[in-house]
Coordinates of C-alpha atoms and ligand atoms in Angstrom, one line a residue:
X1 CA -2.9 13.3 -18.2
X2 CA -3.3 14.8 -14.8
X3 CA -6.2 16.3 -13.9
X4 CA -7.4 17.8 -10.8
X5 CA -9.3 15.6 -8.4
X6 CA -11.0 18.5 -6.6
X7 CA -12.8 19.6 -10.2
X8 CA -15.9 18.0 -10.7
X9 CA -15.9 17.8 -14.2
X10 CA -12.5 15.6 -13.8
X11 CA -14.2 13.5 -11.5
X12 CA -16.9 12.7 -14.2
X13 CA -14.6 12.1 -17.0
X14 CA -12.9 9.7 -14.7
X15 CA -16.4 7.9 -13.5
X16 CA -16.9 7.8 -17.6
X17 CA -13.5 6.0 -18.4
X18 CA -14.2 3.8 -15.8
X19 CA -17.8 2.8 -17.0
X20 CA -16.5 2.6 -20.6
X21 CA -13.4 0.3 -19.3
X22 CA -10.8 2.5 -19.2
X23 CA -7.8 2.6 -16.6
X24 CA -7.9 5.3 -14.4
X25 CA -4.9 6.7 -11.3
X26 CA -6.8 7.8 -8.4
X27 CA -5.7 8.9 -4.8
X28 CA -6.5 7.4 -1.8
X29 CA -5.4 7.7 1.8
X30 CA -3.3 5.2 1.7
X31 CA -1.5 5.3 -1.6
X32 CA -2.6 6.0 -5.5
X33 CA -4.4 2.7 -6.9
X34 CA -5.0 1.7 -11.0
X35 CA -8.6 1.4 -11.1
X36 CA -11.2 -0.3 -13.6
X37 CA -14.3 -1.2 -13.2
X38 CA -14.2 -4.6 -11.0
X39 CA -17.4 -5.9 -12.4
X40 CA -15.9 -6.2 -15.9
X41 CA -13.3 -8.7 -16.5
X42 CA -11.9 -7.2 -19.8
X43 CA -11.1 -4.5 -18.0
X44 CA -9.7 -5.8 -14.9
X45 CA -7.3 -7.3 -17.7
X46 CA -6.0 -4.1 -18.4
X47 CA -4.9 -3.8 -14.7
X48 CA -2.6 -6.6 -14.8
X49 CA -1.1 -6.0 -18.3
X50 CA -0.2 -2.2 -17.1
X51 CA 1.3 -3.5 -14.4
X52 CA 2.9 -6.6 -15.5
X53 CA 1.2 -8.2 -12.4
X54 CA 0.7 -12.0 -12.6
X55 CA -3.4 -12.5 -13.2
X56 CA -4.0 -14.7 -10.4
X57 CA -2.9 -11.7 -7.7
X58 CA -6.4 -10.8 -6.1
X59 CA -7.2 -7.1 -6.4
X60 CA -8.9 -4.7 -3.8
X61 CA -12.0 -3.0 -5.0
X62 CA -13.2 0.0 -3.5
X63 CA -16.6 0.6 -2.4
X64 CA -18.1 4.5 -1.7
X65 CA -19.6 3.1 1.4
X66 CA -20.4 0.3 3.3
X67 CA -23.4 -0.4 1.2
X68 CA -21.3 -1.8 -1.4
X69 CA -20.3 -4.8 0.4
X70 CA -23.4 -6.7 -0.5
X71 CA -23.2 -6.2 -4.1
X72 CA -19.7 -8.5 -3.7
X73 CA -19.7 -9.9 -0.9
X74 CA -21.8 -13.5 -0.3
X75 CA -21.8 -12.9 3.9
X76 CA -20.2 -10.8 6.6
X77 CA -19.7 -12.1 9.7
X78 CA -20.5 -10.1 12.7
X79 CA -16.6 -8.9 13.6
X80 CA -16.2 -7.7 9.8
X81 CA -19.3 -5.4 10.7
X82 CA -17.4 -4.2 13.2
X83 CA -14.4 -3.5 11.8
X84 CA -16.4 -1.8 9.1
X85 CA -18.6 0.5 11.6
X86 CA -15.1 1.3 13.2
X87 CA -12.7 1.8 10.4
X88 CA -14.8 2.5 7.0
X89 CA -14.1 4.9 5.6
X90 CA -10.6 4.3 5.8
X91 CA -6.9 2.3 5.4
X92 CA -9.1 -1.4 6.4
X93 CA -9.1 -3.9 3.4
X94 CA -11.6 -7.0 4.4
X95 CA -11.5 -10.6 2.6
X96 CA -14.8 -11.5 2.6
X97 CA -17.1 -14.7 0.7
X98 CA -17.0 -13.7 -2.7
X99 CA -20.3 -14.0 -4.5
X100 CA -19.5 -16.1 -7.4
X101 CA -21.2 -14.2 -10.3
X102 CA -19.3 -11.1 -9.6
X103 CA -15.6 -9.9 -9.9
X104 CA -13.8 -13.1 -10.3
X105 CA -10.8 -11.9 -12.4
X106 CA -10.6 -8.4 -9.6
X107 CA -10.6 -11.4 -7.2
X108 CA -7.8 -13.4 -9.1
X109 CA -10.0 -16.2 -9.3
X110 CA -10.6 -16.5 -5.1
X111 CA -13.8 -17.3 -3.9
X112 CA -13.3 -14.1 -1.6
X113 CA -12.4 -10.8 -2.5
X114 CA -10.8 -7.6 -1.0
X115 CA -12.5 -4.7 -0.2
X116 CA -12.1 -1.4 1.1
X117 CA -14.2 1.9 1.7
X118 CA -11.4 5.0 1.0
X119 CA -11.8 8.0 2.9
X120 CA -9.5 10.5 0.3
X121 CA -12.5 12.8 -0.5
X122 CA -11.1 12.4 -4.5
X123 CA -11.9 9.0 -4.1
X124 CA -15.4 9.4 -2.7
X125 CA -15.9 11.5 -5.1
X126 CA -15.1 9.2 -7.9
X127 CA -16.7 6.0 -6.5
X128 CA -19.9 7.6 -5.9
X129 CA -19.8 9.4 -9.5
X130 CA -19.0 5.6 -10.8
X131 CA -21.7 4.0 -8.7
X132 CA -24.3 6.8 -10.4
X133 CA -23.5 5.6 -13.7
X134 CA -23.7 1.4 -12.9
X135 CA -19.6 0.3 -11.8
X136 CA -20.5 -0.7 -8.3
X137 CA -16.8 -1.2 -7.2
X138 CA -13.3 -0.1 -8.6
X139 CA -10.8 -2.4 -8.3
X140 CA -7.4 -1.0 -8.0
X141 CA -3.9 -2.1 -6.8
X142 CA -1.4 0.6 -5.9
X143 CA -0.5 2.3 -9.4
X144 CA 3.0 1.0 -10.0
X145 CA 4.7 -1.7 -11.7
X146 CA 5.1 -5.2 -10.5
X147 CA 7.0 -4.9 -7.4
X148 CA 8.0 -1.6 -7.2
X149 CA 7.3 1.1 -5.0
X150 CA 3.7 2.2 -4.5
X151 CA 3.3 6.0 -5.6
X152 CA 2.1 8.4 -3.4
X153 CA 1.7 11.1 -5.6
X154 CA 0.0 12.0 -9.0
X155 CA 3.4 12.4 -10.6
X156 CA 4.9 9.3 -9.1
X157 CA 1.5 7.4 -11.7
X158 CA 2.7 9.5 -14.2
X159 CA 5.9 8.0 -14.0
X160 CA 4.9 4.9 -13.9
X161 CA 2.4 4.5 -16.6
X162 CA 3.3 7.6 -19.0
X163 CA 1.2 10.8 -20.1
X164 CA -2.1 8.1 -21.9
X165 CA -3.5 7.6 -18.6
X166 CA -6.2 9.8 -16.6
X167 CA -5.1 10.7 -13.5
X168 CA -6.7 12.4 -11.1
X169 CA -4.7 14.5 -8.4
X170 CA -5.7 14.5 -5.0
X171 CA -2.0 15.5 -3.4
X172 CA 0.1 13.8 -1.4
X173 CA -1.4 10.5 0.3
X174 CA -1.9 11.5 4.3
X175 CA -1.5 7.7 5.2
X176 CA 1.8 6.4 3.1
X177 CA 1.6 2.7 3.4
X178 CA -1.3 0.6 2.3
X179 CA -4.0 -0.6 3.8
X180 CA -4.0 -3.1 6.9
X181 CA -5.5 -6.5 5.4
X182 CA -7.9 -8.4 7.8
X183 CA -9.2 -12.1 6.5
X184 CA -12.6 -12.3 7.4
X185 CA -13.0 -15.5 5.6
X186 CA -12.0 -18.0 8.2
X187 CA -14.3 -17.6 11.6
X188 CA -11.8 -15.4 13.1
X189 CA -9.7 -12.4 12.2
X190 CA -6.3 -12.8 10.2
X191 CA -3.8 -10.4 9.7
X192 CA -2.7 -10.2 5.7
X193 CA -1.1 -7.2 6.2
X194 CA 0.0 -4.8 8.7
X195 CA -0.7 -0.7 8.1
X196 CA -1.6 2.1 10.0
X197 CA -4.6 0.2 11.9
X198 CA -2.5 -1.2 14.0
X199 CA -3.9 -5.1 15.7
X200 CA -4.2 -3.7 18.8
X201 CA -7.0 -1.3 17.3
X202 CA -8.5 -4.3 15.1
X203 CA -8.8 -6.4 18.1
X204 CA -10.4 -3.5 20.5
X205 CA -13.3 -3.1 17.5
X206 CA -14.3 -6.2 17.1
X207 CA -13.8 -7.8 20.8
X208 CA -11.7 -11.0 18.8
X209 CA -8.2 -12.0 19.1
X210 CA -6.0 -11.1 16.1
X211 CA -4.4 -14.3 13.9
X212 CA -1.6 -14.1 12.3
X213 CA -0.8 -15.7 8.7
X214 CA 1.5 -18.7 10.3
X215 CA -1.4 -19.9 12.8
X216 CA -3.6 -20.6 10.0
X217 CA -3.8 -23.8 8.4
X218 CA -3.9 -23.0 4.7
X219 CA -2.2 -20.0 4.0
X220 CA -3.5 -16.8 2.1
X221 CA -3.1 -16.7 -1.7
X222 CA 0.0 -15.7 -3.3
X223 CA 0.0 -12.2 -3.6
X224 CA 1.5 -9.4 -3.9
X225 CA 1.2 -7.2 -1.4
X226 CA 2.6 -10.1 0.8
X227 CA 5.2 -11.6 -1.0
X228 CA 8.6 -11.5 0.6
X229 CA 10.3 -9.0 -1.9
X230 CA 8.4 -6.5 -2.7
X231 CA 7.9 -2.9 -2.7
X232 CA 12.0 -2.9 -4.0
X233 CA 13.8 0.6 -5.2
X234 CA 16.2 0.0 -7.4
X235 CA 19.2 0.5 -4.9
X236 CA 19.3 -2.0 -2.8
X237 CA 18.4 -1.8 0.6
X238 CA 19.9 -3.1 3.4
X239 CA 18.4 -2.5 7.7
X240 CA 20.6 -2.0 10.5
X241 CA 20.5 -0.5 13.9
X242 CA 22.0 2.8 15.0
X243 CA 25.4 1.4 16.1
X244 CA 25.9 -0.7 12.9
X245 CA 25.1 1.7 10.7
X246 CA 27.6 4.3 12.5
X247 CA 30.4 1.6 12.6
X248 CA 29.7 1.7 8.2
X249 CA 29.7 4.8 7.7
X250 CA 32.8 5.1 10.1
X251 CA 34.4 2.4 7.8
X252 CA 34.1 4.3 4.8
X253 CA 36.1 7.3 5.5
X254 CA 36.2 10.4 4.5
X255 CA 37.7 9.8 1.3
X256 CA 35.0 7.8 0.0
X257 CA 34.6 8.4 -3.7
X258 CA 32.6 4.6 -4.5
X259 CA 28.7 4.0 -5.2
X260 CA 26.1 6.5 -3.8
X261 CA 25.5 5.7 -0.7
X262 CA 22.0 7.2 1.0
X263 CA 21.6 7.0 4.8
X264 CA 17.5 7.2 6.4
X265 CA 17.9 6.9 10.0
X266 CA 16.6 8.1 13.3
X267 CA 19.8 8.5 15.3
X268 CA 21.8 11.4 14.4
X269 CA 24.9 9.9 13.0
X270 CA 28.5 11.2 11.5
X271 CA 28.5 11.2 7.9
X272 CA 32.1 10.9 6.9
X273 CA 31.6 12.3 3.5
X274 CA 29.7 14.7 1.2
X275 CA 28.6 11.5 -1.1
X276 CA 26.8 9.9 1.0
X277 CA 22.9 11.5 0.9
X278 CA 21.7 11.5 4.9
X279 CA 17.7 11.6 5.4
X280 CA 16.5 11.9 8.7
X281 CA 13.5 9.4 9.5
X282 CA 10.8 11.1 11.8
X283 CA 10.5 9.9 15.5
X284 CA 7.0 9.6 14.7
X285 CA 5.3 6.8 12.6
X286 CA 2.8 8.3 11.1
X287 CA 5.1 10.8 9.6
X288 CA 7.4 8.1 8.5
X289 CA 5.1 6.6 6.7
X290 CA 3.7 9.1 5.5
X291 CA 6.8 9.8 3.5
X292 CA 8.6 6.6 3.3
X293 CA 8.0 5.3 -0.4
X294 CA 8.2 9.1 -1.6
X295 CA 12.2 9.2 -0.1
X296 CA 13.1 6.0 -1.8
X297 CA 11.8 7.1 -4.7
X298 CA 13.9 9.9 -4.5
X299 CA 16.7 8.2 -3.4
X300 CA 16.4 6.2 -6.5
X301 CA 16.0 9.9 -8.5
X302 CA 19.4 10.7 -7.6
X303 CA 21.3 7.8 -8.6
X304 CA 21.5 6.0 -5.1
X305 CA 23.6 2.1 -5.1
X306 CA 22.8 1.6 -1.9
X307 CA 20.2 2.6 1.3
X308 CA 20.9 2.2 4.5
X309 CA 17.9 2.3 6.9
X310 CA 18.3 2.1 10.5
X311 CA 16.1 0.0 12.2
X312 CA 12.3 0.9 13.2
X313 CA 11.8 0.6 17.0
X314 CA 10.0 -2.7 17.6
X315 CA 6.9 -1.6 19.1
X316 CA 3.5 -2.6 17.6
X317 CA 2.7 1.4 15.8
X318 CA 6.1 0.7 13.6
X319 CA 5.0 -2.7 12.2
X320 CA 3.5 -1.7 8.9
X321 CA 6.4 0.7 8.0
X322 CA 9.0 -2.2 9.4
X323 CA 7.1 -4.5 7.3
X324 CA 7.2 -2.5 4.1
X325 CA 11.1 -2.0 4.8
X326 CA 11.5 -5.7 5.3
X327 CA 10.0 -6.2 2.1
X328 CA 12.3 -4.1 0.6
X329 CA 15.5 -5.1 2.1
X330 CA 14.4 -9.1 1.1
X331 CA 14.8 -8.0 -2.9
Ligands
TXA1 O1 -4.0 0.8 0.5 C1 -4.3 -0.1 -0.4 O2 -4.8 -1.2 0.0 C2 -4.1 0.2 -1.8 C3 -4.9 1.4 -2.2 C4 -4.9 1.7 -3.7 O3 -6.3 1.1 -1.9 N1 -4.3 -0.9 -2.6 C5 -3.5 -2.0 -2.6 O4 -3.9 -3.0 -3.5 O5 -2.5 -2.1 -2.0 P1 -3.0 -4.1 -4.0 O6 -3.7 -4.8 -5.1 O7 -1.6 -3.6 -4.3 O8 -2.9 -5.1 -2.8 C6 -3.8 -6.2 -2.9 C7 -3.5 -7.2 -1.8 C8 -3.0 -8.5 -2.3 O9 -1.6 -8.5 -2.5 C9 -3.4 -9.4 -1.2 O10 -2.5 -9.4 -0.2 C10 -4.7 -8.8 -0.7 O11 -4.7 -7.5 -1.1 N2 -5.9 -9.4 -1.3 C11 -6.8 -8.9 -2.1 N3 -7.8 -9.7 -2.4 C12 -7.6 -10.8 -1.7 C13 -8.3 -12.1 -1.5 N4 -9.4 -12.3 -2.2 N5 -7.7 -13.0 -0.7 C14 -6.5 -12.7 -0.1 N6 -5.9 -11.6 -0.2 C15 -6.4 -10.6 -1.0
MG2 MG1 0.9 -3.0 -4.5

């Protein structure tokens, strides 16, 4: 059931569900997450089973303000403060000490745990409506199945977990991608995951040098959002720059009559035939990733075999969006 975020009275019955132990779709900047109340295990439970998500995958929970740290987290160093003062609310996930009496199954069982302060005002809404009744922090994942693409719209939830779940629409998601992770756990920042904070803004808040995953000794937990194929329409992806992707669609000719081919690139290109589907990517990153998972979800709508993607330019701004299509191309 879809309901619209900007009512109050949907935002209640939402912060109900969620204090009784229900699932509930919410928007956030980023992408739409499946929340539950990350205090209770049960139904952090429900998470995983919806999603068919393996149970030792740490979650993200989402605080209404920066205030909701403590309640979860055991210490912040002084560069997580900062990232906080300069990012929150907004697309920054933290892994911070965990405190152990709270939110080990949100937390997969880590002694940290991810969290984030959303800026979508549906979500505000919801977590401080939750916080009024007692559920200090919502865990949610992005509100699709195991290893598919995260939804950035209302309907996309519906689609993925059917008309039994209480959604709450707050439009299309401004951001596109998910959050950038930064590990706070280890003395220094690490980069989890790249987004629209980019580590040249991470590193100008907090006055440290940004690690990456390979120059840390023991890696990060398996999870999802980092394994190598993820994120995965069902056509199967494949990158290629500008030239390459010319010389295959030159290839095909224009009697072309095999799989559907869809084409999302930068460069304007010859298409050789009316079955191949051609989406222009924006110059601009914010508006690619803005609509990125929402085109292949279309292109997976109309049937597509195959996506071609040129590319991304390799400057720093492009890696979250080349990282999500990197993901995709590795399933
Ligand atoms: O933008 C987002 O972050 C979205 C929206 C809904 O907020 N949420 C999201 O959650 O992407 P999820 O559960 O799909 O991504 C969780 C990722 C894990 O895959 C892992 O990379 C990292 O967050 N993570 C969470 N807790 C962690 C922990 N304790 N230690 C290490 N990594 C953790
Ligand atoms: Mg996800």
């Amino acid at each position: 059931m879809i309901l619209d975020g900007r009512d109050p009275a949907a935002v209640s019955a939402a912060a109900q569900a969620l204090h009784a132990g229900e699932l509930v779709g919410l928007p956030t900047e980023t992408v739409y997450g499946l929340g539950a109340d990350a205090a209770s295990d049960t139904a952090v439970a429900k998470i995983f089973s919806a999603k068919g998500r393996p149970s030792d995958h740490p979650l993200i929970v989402h605080v209404a303000d920066a205030s909701g740290v403590d309640h979860f987290a055991r210490e912040v160093p002084a560069f997580a403060h900062k990232l906080m003062q300069a990012f929150w609310p907004g697309p920054l996930t933290l892994i911070l000490p965990r405190r152990p009496e709270v939110g080990a199954a949100a937390a997969g069982g880590q002694g940290s745990i991810g969290l984030r302060c959303p800026s979508h005002p549906v979500a505000q809404a919801l977590l401080l409506a939750a916080r009024a009744l007692g559920v200090h922090g919502v865990a949610a994942p992005s509100a699709n199945q195991f290893g598919r693409v995260s939804p950035t719209t209302a309907a996309h939830v519906q689609g993925e977990f059917g008309d039994g779940l209480l959604i709450l629409d707050g439009g299309a998601c401004e951001v596109g991608i998910e959050s950038t992770i930064i590990d706070c756990t280890r003395g220094v920042p690490v980069l989890l995951r790249p987004g629209r904070i980019t580590r040249e803004q991470v590193q100008a808040a907090c006055g440290l040098r940004l690690l990456d995953k390979a120059d840390v000794a023991s890696p990060a937990p398996r999870a999802s959002g980092t394994l190598e194929a993820h994120y995965a329409p069902n056509a199967k992806l494949r990158l290629m720059d500008g030239r390459a992707l010319q010389t295959a669609l030159d290839v095909l000719g224009k009697d072309f009559d095999g799989a559907t081919i869809a084409v999302y690139a930068r460069s304007l290109l010859r298409v050789p035939s009316s079955k191949v589907l051609y989406r222009r990517m924006p110059d601009d990153v914010a508006a690619t990733a803005q609509q990125l998972f929402a085109v292949l979800r279309d292109f997976d709508v109309q049937g597509v075999n195959l996506i071609w993607v040129e590319t991304p330019p390799e400057t720093p701004d492009w890696e979250g969006v080349r990282d999500r299509l990197q993901r995709a191309a590795a399933s």
